[in-house]
mmCIF file of C-alpha atoms in Angstrom:
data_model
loop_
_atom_site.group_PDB
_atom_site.id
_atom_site.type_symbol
_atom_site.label_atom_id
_atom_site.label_comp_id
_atom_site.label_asym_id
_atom_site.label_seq_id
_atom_site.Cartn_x
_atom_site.Cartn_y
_atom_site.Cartn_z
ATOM 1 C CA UNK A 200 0.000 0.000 0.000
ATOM 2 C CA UNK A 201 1.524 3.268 -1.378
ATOM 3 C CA UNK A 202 1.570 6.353 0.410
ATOM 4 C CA UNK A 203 -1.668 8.453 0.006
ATOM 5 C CA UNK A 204 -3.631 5.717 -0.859
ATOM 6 C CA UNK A 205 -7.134 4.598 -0.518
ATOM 7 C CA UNK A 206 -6.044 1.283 -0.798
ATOM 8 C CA UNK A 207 -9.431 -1.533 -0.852
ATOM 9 C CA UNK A 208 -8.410 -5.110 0.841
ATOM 10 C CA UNK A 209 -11.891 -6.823 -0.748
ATOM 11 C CA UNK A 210 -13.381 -10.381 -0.456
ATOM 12 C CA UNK A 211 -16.262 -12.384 0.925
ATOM 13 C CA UNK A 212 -17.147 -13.046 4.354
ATOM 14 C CA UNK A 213 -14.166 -15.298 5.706
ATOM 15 C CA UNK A 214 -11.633 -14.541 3.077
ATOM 16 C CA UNK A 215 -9.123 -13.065 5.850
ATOM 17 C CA UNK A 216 -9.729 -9.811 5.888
ATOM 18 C CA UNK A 217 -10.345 -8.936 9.760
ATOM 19 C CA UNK A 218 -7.208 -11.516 10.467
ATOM 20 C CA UNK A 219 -5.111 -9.388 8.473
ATOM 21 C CA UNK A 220 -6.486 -6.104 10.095
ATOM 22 C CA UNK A 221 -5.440 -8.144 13.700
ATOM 23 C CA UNK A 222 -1.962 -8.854 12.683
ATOM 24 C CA UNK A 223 -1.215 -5.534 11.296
ATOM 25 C CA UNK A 224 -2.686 -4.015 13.966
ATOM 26 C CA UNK A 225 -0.420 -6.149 16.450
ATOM 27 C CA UNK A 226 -3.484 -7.819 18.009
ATOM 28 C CA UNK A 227 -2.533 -11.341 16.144
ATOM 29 C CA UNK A 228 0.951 -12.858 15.957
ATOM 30 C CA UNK A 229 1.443 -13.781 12.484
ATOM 31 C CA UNK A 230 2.533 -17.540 11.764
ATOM 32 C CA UNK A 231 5.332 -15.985 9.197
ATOM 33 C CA UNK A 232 6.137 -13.261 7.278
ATOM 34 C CA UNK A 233 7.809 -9.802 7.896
ATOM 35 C CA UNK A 234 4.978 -6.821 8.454
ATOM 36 C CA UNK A 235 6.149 -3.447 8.040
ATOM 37 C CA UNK A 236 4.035 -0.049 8.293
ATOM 38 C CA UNK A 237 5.696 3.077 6.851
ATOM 39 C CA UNK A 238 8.790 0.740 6.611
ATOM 40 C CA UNK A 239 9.174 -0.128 10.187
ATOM 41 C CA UNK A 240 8.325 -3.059 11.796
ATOM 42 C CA UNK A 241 4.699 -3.530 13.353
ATOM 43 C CA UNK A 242 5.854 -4.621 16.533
ATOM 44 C CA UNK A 243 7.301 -1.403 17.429
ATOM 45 C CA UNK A 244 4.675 0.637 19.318
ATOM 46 C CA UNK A 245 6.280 3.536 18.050
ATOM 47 C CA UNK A 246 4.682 2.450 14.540
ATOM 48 C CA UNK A 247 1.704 1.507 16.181
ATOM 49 C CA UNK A 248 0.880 5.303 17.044
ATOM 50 C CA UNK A 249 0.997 5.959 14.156
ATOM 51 C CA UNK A 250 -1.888 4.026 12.922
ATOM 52 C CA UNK A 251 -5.588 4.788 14.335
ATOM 53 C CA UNK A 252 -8.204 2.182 13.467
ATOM 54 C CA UNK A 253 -11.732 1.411 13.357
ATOM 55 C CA UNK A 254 -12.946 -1.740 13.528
ATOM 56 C CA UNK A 255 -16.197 -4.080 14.632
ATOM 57 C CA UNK A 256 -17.430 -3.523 17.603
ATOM 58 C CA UNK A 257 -16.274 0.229 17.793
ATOM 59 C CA UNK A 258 -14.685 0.878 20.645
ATOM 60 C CA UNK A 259 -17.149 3.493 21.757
ATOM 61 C CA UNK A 260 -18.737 3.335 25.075
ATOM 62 C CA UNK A 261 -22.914 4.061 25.136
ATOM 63 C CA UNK A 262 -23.450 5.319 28.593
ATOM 64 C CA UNK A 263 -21.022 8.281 27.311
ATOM 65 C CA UNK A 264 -21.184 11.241 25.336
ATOM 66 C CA UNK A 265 -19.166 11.561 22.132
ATOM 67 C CA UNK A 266 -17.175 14.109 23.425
ATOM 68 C CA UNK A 267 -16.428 11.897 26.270
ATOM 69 C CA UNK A 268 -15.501 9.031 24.253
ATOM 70 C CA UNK A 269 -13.007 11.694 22.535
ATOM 71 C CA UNK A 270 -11.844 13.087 25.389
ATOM 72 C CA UNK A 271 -10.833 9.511 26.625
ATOM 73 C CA UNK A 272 -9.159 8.238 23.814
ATOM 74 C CA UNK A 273 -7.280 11.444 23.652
ATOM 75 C CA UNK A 274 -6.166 10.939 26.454
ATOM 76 C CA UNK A 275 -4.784 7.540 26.378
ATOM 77 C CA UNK A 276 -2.825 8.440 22.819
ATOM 78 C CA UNK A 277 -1.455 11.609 24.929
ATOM 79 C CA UNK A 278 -3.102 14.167 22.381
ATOM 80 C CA UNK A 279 -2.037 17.914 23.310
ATOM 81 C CA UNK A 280 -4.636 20.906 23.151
ATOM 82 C CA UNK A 281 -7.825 17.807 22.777
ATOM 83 C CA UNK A 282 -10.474 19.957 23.046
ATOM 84 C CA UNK A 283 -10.055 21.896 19.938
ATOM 85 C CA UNK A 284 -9.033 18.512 18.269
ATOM 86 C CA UNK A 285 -12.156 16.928 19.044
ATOM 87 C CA UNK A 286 -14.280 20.271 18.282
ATOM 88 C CA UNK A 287 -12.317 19.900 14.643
ATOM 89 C CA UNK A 288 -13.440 16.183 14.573
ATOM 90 C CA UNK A 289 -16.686 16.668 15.251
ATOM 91 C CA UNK A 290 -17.275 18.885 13.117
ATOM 92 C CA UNK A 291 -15.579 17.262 10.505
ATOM 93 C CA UNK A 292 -17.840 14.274 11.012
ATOM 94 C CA UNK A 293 -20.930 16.160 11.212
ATOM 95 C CA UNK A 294 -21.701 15.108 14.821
ATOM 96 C CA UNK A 295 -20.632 18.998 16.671
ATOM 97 C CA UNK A 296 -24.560 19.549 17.500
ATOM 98 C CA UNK A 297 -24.848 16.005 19.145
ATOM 99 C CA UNK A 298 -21.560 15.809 21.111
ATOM 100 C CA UNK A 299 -23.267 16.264 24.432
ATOM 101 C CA UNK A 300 -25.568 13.283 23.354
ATOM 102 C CA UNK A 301 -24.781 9.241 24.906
ATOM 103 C CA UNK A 302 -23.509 7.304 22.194
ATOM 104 C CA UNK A 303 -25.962 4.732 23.043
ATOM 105 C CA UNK A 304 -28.541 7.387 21.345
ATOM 106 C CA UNK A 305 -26.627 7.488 17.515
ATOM 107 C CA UNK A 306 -27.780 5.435 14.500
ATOM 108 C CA UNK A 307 -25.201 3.243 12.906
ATOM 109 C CA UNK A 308 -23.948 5.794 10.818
ATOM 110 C CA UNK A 309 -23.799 8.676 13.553
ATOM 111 C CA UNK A 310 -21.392 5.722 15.109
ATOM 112 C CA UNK A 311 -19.197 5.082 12.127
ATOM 113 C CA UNK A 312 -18.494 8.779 11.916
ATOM 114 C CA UNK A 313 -17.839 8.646 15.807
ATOM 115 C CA UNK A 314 -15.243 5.950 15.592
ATOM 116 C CA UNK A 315 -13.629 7.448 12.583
ATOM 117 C CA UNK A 316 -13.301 10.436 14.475
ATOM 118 C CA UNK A 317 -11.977 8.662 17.037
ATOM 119 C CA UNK A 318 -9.263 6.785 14.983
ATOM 120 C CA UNK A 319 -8.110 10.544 13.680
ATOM 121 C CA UNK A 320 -7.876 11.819 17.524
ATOM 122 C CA UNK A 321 -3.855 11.379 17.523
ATOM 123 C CA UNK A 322 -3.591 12.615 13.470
ATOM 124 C CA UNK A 323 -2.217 9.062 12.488
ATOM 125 C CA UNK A 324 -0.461 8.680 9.271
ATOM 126 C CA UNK A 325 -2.394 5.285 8.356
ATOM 127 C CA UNK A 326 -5.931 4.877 8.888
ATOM 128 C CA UNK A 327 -7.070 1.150 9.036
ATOM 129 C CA UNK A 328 -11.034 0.698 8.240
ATOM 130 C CA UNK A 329 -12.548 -2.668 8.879
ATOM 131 C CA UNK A 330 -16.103 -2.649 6.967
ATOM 132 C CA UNK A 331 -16.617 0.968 7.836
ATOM 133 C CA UNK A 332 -19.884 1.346 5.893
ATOM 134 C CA UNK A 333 -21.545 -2.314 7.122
ATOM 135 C CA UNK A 334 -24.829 -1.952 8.484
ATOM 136 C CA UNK A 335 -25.297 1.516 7.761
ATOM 137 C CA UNK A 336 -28.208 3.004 5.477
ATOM 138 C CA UNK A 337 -27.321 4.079 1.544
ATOM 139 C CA UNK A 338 -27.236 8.105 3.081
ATOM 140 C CA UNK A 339 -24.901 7.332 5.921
ATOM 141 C CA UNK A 340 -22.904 5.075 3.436
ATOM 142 C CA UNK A 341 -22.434 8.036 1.095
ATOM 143 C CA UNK A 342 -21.447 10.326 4.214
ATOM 144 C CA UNK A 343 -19.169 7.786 5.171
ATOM 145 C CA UNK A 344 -17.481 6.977 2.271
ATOM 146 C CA UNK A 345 -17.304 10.933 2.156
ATOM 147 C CA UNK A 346 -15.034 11.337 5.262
ATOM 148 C CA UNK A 347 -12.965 8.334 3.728
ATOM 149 C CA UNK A 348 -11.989 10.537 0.521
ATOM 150 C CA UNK A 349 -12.168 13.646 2.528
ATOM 151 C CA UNK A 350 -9.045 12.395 4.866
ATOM 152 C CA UNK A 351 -7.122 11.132 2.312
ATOM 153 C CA UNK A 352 -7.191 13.786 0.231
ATOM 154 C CA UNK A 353 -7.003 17.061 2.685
ATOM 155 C CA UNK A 354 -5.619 15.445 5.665
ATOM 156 C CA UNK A 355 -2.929 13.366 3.446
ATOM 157 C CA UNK A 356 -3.631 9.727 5.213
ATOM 158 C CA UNK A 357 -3.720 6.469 3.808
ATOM 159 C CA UNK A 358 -6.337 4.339 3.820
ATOM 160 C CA UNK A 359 -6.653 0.338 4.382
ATOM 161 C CA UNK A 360 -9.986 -0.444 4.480
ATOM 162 C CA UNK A 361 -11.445 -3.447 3.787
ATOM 163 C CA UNK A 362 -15.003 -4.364 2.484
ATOM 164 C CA UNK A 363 -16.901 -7.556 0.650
ATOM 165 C CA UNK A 364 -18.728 -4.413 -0.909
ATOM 166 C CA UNK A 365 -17.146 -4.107 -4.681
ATOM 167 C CA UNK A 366 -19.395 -1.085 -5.243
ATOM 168 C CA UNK A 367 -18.119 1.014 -2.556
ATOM 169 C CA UNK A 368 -14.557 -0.511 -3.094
ATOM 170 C CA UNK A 369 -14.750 1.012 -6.641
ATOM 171 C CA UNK A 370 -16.165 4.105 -5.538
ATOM 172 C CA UNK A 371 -13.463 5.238 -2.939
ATOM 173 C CA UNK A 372 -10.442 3.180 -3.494
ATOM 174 C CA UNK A 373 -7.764 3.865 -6.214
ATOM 175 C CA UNK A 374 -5.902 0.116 -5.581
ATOM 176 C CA UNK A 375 -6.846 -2.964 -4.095
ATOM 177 C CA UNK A 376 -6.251 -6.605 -3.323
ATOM 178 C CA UNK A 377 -9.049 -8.955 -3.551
ATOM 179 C CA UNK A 378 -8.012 -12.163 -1.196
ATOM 180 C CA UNK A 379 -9.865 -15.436 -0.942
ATOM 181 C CA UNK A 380 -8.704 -18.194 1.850
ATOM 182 C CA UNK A 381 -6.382 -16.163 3.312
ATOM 183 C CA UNK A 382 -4.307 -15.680 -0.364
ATOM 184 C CA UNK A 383 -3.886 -12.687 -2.082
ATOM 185 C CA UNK A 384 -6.011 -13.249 -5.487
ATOM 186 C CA UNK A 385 -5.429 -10.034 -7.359
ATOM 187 C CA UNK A 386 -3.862 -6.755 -6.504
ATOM 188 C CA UNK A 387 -3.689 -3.497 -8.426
ATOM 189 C CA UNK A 388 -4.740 -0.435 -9.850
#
């Protein structure tokens, strides 16, 4: 995956792609192979920070607000100045006039936004999207999918995400890799 990218890691349900998501994001020990982020090695937690992730379940905790949930995380990545971060973030995702709301209030898509905003709260370099879009409504796909391009484009990230959805794969993404049983099937532009 090339700098800058919006790189799609696509195939059906069991292909791989969440195990692949675990091992790169150092929650699976691979069985072989050398994994490298930005050319260093994954196991570093140096290169860790500087991915932010959002995978399935969320992360996000109901009984608090958005803000909150922001506020936390920021925290725990050591973010300077976070409450003009998060204000930036939440208004970025659309969500500034329901930050005071419990997260156990937003639709799927209000949440998707929420935990992309949360995998932005340290600025990562790499962004790493497991099924961002799944289970939300055609409107909150399209807002999603929005935010995807938007941070790769203005905020200069790079994208993994991965999908079983070749529509919004060829919407968003500018390469991909479509993997079935764990092998890589077909990769490019």
């Amino acid at each position: 995956v090339a700098a800058g990218d919006v790189f799609g890691y696509l195939g059906p349900n069991g292909a791989g792609k969440t195990t692949t998501i675990r091992i790169l994001l150092g929650l699976l020990k691979s069985d072989s192979g050398r994994l490298a982020v930005m050319g260093c090695d994954i196991s570093r937690s140096e290169t860790r920070r500087r991915i932010g992730f959002a995978l399935d379940p969320d992360g996000l905790y109901d009984n608090m607000t958005a803000e909150e949930n922001l506020k936390y995380y920021a925290r725990i990545y050591g973010v300077p100045h976070a409450g003009r971060r998060i204000a930036d973030l939440l208004g970025a995702m659309g969500l500034s006039d329901r930050a005071g709301d419990r997260v156990g209030t937003y639709s799927k898509g209000m949440r998707q936004r929420l935990a992309l905003a949360r995998a932005m709260t340290h600025d990562p370099d790499v962004l790493v999207l497991d099924e961002p879009t799944a289970g939300v409504d055609p409107s909150g796909q399209m807002e999603v999918r929005q935010i995807i391009l938007d941070m790769a484009r203005h905020r200069n990230k790079t994208v993994f995400l991965s999908s079983h959805n070749l529509d919004e794969v060829q919407r968003i993404c500018n390469r991909i890799a479509l993997i079935d049983r764990g092998e890589i099937k077909l990769y490019g532009e």
